[in-house]
Coordinates of C-alpha atoms in Angstrom, one line a residue:
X13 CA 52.4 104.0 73.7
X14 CA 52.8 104.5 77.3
X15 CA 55.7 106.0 79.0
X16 CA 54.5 105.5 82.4
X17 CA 56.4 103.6 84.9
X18 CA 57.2 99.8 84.8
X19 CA 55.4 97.6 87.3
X20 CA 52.2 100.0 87.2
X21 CA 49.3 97.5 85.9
X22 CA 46.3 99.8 87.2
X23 CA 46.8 103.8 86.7
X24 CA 44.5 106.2 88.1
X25 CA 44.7 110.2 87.6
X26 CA 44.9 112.5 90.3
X27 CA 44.6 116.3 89.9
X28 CA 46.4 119.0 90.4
X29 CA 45.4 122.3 89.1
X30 CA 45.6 121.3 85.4
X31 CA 47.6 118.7 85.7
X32 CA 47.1 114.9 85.6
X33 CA 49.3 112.8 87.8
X34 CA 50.0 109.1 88.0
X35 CA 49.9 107.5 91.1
X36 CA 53.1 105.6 92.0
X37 CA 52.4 101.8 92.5
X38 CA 53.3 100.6 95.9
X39 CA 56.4 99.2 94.7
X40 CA 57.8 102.0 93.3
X41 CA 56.8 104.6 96.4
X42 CA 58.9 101.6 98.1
X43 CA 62.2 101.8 96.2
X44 CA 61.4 105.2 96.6
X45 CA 61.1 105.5 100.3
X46 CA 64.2 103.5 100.3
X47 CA 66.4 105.5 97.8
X48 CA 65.5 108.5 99.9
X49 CA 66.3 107.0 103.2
X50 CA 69.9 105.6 102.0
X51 CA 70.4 109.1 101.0
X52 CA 69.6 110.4 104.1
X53 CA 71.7 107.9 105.9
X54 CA 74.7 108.5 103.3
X55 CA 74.6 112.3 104.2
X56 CA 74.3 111.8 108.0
X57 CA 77.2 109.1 107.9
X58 CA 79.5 111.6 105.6
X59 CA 78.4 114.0 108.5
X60 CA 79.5 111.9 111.4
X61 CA 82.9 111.0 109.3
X62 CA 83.4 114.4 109.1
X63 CA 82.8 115.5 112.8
X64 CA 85.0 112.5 113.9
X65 CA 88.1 113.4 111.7
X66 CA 87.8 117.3 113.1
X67 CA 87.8 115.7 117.0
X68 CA 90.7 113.6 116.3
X69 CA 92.4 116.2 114.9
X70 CA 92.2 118.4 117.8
X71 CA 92.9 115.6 119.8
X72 CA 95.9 115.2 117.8
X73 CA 97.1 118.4 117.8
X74 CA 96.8 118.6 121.9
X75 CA 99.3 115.5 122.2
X76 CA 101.7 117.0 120.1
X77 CA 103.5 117.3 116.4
X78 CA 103.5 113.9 114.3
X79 CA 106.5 111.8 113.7
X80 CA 107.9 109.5 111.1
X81 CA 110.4 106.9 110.9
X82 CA 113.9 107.4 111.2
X83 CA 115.8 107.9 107.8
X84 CA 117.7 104.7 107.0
X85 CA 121.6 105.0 107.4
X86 CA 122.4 101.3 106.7
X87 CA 122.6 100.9 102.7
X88 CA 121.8 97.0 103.7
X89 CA 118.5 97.7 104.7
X90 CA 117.7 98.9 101.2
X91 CA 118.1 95.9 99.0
X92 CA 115.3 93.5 98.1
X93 CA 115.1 90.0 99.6
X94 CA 115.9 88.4 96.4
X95 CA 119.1 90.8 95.9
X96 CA 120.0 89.5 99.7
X97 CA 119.6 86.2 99.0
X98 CA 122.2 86.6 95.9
X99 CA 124.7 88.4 97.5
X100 CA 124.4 86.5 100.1
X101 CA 125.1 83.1 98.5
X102 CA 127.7 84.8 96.1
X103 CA 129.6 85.8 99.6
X104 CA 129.4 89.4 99.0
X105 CA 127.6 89.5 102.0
X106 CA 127.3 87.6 105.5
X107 CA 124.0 86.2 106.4
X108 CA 125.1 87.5 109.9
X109 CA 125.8 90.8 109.3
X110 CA 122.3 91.3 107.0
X111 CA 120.3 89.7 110.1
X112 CA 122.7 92.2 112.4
X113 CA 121.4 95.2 110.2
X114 CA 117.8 94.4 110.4
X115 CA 118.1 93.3 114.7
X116 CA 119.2 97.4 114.7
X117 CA 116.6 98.7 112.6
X118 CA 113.9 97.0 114.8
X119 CA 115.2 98.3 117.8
X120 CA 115.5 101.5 116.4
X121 CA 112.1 102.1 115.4
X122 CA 110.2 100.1 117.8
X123 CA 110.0 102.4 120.3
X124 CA 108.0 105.0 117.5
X125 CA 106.3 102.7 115.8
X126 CA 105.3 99.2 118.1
X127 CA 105.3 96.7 115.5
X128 CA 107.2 93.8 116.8
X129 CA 105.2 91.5 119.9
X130 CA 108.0 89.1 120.2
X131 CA 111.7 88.2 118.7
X132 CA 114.0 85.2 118.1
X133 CA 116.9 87.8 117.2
X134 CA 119.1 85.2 119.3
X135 CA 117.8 82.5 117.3
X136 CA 118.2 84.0 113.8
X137 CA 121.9 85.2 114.6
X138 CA 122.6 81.4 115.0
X139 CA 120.9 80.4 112.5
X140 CA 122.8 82.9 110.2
X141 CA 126.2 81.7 111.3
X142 CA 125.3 78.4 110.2
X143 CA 124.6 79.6 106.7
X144 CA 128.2 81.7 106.6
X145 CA 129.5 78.4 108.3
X146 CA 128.3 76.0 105.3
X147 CA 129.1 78.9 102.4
X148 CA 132.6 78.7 103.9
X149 CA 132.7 74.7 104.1
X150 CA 133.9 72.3 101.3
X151 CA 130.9 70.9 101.1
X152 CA 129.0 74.1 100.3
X153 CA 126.4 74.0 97.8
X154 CA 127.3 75.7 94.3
X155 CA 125.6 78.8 93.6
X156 CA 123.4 77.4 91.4
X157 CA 121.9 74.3 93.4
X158 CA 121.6 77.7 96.7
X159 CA 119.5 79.8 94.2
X160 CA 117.4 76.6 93.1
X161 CA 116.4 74.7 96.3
X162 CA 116.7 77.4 98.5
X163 CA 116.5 80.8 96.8
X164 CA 116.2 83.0 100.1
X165 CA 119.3 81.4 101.7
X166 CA 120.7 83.1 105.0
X167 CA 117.5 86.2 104.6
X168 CA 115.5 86.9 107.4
X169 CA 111.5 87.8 107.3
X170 CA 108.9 88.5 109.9
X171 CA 105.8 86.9 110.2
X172 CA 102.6 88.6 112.3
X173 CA 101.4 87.2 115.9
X174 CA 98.6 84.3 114.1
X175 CA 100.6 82.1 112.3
X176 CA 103.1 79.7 114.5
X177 CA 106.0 79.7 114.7
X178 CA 107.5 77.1 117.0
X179 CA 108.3 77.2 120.5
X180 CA 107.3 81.2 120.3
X181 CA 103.8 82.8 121.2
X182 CA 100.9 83.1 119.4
X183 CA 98.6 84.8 120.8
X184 CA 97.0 86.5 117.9
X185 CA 96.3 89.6 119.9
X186 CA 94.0 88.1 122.1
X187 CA 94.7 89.0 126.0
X188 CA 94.0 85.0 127.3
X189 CA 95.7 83.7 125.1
X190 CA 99.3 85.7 126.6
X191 CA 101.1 82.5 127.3
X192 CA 100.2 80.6 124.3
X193 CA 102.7 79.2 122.8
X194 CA 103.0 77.5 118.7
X195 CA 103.7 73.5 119.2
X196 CA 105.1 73.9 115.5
X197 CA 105.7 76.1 112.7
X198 CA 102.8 76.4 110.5
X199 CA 102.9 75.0 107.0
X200 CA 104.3 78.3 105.7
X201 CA 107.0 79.2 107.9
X202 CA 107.8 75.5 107.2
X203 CA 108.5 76.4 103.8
X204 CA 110.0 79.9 104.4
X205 CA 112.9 77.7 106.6
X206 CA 113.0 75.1 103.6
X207 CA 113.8 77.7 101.2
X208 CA 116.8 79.2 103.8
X209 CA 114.7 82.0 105.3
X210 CA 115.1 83.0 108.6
X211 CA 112.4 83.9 110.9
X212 CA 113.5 87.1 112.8
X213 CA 110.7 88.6 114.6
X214 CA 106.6 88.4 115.1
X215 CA 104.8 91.4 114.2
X216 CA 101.5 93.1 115.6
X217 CA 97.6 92.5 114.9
X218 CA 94.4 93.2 116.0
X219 CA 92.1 91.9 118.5
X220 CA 92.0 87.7 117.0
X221 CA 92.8 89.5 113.1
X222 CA 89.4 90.8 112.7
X223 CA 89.8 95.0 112.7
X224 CA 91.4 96.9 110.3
X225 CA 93.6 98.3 112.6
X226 CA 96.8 97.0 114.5
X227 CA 95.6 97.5 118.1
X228 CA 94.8 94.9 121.1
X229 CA 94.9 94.8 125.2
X230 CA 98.1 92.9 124.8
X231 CA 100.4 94.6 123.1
X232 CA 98.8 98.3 122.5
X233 CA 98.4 99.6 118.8
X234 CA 101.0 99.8 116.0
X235 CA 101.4 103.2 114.5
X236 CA 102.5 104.2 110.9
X237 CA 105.9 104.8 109.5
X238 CA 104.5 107.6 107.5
X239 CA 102.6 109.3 110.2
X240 CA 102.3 108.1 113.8
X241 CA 99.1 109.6 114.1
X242 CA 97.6 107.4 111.3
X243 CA 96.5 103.2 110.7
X244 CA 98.9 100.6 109.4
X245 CA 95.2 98.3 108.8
X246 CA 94.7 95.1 110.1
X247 CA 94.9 92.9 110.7
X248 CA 98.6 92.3 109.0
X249 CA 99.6 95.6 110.1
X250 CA 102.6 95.1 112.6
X251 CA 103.8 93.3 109.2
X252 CA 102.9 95.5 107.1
X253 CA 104.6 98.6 109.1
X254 CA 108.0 96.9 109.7
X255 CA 108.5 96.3 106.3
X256 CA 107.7 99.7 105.1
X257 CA 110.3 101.0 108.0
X258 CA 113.0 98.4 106.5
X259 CA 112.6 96.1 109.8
X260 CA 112.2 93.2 107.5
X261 CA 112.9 92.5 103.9
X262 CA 109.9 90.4 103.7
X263 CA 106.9 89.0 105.4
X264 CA 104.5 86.4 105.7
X265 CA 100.6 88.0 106.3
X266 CA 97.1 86.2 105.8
X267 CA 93.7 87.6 104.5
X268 CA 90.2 87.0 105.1
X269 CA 88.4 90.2 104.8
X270 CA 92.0 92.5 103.7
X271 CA 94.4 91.4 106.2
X272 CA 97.2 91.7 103.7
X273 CA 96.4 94.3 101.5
X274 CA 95.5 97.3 103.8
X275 CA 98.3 97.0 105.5
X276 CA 100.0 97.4 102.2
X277 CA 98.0 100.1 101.1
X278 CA 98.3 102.3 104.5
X279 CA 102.6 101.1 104.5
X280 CA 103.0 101.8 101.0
X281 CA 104.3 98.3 100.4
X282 CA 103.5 95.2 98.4
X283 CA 101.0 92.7 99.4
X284 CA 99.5 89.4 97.8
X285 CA 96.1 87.2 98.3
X286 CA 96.9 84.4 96.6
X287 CA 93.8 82.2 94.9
X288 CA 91.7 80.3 97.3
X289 CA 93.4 77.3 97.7
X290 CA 96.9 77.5 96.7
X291 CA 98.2 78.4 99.9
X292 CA 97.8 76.2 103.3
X293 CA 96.0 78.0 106.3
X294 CA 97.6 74.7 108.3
X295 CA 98.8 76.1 111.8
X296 CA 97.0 79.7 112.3
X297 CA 94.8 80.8 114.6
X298 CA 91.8 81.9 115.1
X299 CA 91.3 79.0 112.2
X300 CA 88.4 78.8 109.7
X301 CA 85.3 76.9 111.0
X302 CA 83.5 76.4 108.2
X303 CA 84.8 75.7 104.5
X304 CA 83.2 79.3 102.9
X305 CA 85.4 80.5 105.8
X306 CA 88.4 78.4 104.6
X307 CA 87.9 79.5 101.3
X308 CA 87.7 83.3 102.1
X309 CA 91.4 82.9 104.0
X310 CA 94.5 83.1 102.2
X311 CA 98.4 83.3 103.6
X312 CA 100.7 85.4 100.9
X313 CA 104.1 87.5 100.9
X314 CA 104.3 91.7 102.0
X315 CA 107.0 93.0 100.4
X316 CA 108.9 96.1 99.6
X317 CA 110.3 95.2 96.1
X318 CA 108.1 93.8 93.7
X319 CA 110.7 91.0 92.4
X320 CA 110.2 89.9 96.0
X321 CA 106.7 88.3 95.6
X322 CA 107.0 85.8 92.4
X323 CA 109.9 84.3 94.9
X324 CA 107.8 84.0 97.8
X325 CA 105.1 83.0 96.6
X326 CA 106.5 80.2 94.6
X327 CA 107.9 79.3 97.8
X328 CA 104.6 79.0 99.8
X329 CA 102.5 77.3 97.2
X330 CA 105.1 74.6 96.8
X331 CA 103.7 71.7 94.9
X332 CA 100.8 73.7 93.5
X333 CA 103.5 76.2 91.9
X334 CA 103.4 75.0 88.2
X335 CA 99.4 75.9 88.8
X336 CA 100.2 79.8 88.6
X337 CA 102.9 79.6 85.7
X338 CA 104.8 82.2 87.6
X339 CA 108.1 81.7 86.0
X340 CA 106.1 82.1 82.2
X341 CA 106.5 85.8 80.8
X342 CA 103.8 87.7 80.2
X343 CA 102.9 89.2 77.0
X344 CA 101.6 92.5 77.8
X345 CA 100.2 93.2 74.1
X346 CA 97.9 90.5 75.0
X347 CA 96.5 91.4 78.5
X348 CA 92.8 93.0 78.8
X349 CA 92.4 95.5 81.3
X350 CA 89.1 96.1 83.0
X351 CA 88.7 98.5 85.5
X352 CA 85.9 100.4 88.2
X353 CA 87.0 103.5 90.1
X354 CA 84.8 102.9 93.1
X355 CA 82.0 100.1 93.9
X356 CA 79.0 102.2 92.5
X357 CA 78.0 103.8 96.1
X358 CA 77.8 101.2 98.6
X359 CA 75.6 102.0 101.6
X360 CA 77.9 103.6 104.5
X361 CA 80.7 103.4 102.7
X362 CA 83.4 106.1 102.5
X363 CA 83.5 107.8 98.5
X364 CA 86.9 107.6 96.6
X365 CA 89.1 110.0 97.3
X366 CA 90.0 112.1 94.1
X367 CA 93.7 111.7 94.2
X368 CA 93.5 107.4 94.4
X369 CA 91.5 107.8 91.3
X370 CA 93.7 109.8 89.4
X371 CA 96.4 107.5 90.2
X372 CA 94.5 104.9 89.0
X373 CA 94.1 107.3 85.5
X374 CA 97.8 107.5 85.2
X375 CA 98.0 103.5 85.4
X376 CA 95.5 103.0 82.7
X377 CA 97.6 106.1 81.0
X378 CA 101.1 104.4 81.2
X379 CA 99.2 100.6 80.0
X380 CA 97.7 102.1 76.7
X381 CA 100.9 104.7 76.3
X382 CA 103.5 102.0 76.9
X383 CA 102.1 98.6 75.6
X384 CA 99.5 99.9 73.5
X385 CA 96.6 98.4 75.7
X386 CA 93.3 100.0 76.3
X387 CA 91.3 99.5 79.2
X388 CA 87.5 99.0 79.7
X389 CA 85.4 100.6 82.2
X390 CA 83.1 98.0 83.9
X391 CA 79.8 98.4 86.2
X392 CA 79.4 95.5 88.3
X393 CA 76.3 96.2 90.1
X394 CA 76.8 93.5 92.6
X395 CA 79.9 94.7 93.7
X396 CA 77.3 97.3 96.3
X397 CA 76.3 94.4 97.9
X398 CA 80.4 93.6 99.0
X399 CA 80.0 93.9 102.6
X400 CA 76.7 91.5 102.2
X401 CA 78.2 88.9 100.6
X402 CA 81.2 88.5 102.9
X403 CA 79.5 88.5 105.9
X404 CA 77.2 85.9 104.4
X405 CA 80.3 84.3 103.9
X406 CA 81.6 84.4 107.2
X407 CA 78.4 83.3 108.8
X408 CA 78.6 80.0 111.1
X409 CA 75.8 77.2 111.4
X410 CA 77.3 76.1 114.8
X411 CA 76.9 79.3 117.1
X412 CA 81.0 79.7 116.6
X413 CA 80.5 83.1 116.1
X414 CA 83.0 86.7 117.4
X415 CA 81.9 86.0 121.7
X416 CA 82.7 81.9 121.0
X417 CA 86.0 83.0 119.4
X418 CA 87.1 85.5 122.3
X419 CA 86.9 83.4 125.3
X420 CA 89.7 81.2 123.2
X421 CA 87.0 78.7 122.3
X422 CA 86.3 78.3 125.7
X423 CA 82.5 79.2 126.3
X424 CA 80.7 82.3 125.2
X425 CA 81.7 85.7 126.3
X426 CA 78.8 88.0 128.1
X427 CA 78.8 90.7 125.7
X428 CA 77.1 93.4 127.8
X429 CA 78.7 92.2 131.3
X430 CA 82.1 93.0 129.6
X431 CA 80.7 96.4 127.6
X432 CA 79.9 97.1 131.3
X433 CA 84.2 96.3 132.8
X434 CA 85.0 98.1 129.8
X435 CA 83.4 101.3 130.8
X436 CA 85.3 100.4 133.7
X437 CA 88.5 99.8 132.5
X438 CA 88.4 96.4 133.4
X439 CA 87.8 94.9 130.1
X440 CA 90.9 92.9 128.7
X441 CA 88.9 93.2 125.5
X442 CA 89.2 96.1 122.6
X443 CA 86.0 98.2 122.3
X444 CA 85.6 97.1 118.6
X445 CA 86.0 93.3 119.0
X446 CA 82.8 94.3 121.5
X447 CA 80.8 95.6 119.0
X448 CA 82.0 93.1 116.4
X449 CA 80.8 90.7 118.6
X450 CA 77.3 92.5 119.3
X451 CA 76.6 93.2 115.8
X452 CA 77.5 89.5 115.1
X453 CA 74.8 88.5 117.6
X454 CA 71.9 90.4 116.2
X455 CA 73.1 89.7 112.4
X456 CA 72.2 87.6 109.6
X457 CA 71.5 83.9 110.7
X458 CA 73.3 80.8 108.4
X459 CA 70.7 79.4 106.5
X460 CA 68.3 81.9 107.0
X461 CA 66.7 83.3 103.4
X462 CA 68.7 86.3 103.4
X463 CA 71.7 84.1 104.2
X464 CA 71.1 81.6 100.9
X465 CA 70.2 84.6 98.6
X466 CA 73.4 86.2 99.0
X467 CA 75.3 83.0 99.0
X468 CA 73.9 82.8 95.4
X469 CA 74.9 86.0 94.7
X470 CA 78.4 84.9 95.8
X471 CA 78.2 82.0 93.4
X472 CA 76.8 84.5 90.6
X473 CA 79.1 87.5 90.9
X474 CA 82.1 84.9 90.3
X475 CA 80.7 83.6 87.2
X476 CA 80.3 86.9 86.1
X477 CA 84.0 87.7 87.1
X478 CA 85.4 84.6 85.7
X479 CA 83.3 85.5 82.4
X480 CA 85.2 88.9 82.4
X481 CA 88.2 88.2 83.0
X482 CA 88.8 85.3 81.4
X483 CA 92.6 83.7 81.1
X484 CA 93.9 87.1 80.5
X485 CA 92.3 89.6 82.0
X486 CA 93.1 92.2 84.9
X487 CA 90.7 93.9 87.0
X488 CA 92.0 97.2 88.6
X489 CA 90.0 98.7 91.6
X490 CA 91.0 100.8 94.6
X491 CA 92.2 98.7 97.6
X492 CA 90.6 101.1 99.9
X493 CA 88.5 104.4 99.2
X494 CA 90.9 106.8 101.5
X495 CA 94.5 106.8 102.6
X496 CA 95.5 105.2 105.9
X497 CA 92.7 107.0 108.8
X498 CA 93.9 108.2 111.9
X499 CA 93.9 106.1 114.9
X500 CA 90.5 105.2 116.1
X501 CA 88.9 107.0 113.0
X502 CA 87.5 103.1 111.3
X503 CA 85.3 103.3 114.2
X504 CA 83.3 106.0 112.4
X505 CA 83.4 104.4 108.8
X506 CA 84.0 100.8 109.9
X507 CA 82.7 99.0 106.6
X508 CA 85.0 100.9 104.1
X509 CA 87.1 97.7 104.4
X510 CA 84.3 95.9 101.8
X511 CA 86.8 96.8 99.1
X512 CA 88.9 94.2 99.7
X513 CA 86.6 91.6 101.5
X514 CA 84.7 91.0 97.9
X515 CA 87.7 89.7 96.6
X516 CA 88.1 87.4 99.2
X517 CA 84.3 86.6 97.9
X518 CA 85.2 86.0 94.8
X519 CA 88.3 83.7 95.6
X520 CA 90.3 85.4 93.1
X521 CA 94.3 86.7 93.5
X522 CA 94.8 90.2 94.0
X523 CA 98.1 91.9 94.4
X524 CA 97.8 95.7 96.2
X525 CA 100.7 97.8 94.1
X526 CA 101.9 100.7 95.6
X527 CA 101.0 104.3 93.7
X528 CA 102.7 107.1 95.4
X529 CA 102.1 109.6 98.3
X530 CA 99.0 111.6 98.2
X531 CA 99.2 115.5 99.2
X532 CA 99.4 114.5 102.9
X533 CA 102.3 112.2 102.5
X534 CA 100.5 109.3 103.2
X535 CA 100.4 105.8 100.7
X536 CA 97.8 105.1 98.0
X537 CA 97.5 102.2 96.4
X538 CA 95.8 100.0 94.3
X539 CA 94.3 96.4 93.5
X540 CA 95.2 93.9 90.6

């Protein structure tokens, strides 16, 4: 028997002292070298994380003490859409005066928090007359036929700066793009106004929705209800933040990488990436050029109340509804759980912090306490390779990469001219969407052999998924590894957001479900 090992086919003994050593075969003194130099790189990356969160700090501290959002006085602003939507067509309450309550709010926390880029509060306070108008008609619909065909009648939502909305801007946070202006709504706000929803404001992104934070040369950088000195993600973030100050009932957010669920994670709210497919990306922008970029985007509901998101999603799958079986209950007794607490030590991404996993402990707690349901710890290797496979994902054949897509599709940016006007402050471009355009240039190449390997791996890591998981399975995993950063601190760990960009991968739902405050009164949260 030999214990030596695997992969060494010719052994020969060294000395030392009295002892006889194997040499290592080349490949092993390679995985090796490797292991040892991701550990290096791990510890000088924790380092540099570290060091940055100290200088902001300080920097923090110099400007002055933190706020949060007002407290909310107006008992309106508390209810859930669908709750709205009931009293509403029950004539307990005005459409008018619940859009009235929600034009205050924004105005009052704007100035803290920047969330809002434009508003139609004009627009919506006609609109909501119309609705009293008809309620108080004889031809008003019974209550019945209002909750049926249009189940959010007379409730307003928000909807972020990508996704058109006619006749206003949409700009998508990119500076030349300022007097843009949507031709139409897109296919979802189409619905929303079907249902009897009534578009109120448009909410905050990043630089063209790819940074996971709210900031741009436009409209500056949205700051967090919780904590103005921390995120609200990107690059739904302006959505996420005025629905987690009670701006808006409910919102409309899309998701390529995370765009829905960080926000929700750093706000503390609900947010949903429907399946690939069910929802039309018709009328957003920057739009998908490829169809594994098309299948990576997704448009879904941020919401405070749970009860909210069956209703709105419904709403904007439309015809593919009876697909999901949302209105079928759910046994509990029969759902398997499966879950990971982190993704097995991804290169240059941040750890778990302690506190989301023992929030995700008290989940599995409550499931096998309450419905009698234990759940299985998984160890998906591939999921270490997240941030490979979506930018495989993302990758163009036609050149249309980050410096095609900032010029408005006009040309191709000069990436180190404008690093240059930067330094200079005459940049109308973020620092980030700079270096998310650099690192695009010197990255992985479509079709290249790296490029089809982990395309394959995409391919297989689903299987394996859709082999877990089955009909009736859930997979429960952090949405993020810390609460929401302070501003400017994804700079230092900017691939943390590969938590949620493998389920855009994977083309699979997820729903990120609020857990709770953490020690520093900031959201955690997690992924279903």
């Amino acid at each position: 028997m030999c214990d030596l090992p695997h992969g060494c086919c010719c052994l020969q003994s060294t000395f030392s002292g009295n002892t006889i050593l194997p040499e290592m075969s080349v490949e092993e003194q390679t995985r090796k070298n490797k292991m040892r130099t991701r550990q290096i790189l791990g510890v000088i990356h924790r380092l540099v994380e570290v060091i940055a969160r100290g200088i902001l700090l300080l920097i923090a501290y110099i400007r002055g003490p933190a706020h949060s959002q007002p407290p909310i006085k107006d008992l309106t602003l508390l209810h859930s859409a669908t709750t709205l939507a009931l009293k509403i067509r029950n004539r307990q309450l005005t459409s008018e005066d619940v859009v009235s309550s929600y034009i205050e709010r924004i105005k009052e926390v704007q100035p803290l928090l920047n969330c809002t880029v434009a508003d139609l509060f004009e627009e919506a306070l006609k609109e909501a007359r119309k609705c009293d108008d008809l309620l108080k008609s004889q031809d008003a619909p019974s209550v019945e036929v209002l909750a049926k065909e249009k189940p959010l009648f007379g409730v307003p939502f928000t909807t972020k700066d990508c996704i058109g909305v006619a006749n206003m801007q949409q700009t998508a946070g990119l500076y030349v793009r300022k007097n843009c202006v949507a031709e139409r709504d897109a296919e979802a706000i189409k619905l929303m106004r079907s249902a009897g929803a009534i578009p109120l404001a448009l909410t905050n992104v990043s630089e063209l929705a790819m940074w996971w934070e709210s900031s741009n040369c436009l409209f500056g950088t949205t700051k967090n209800p919780y904590n103005n000195r921390h995120i609200v993600g990107g690059s739904s973030g302006g959505e996420g933040c005025i629905l987690a100050a009670a701006g808006s009932p409910l919102g409309i957010g899309s998701d390529i990488g995370g765009s829905i669920r960080m926000p929700a994670f750093f706000n503390g709210i609900f947010g949903h990436k429907p399946s690939k497919g069910i929802v039309s990306n018709d009328g957003q922008y920057p739009s998908a050029h490829s169809d594994d970029q098309d299948q990576l985007l997704a448009i879904g509901p941020m919401c405070r109340y749970a009860q909210d998101l069956p209703v709105t999603l419904k709403i904007l799958t439309n015809k593919t509804s009876d697909l999901l079986k949302l209105d079928q209950k759910v046994d509990m007794s029969r759902i398997k759980i499966y879950y990971m607490e982190d993704d097995g030590g991804q290169h240059l991404v941040s750890p778990v912090d302690p506190e989301i996993k023992n929030a995700m402990k008290r989940v599995l707690n409550y499931f096998e306490k309450a419905h009698k349901v234990k759940a299985t710890k998984l160890n998906v290797k591939k999921l270490k390779k997240s941030l490979g496979l979506w930018l495989a994902n993302m990758t163009c054949k036609d050149d249309k990469d980050f410096s095609y897509e900032l010029t408005n599709r006009q040309g191709r940016l000069n990436i180190w001219l404008e690093f240059i006007k930067w330094m200079l402050f005459m940049s109308n471009h973020t620092l980030v969407a700079l270096i998310t355009a650099a690192f695009e240039k010197f990255g992985m190449k479509h079709g290249s052999e790296q490029h089809v390997r982990l395309m394959q791996q995409s391919k297989d890591l689903f299987q394996e998924f859709k082999d877990i998981l089955g009909e009736d399975g859930i997979f429960l995993y952090p949405t993020h590894p810390t609460a929401a950063p302070m501003h400017h601190e994804p700079m230092f760990k900017p691939f943390n957001f590969s938590y949620t960009a493998i389920i855009n991968v994977l083309g699979l739902p997820a729903t990120a479900c609020p857990l709770g405050l953490n020690k520093q009164g900031l959201p955690i949260v997690k992924i279903t």
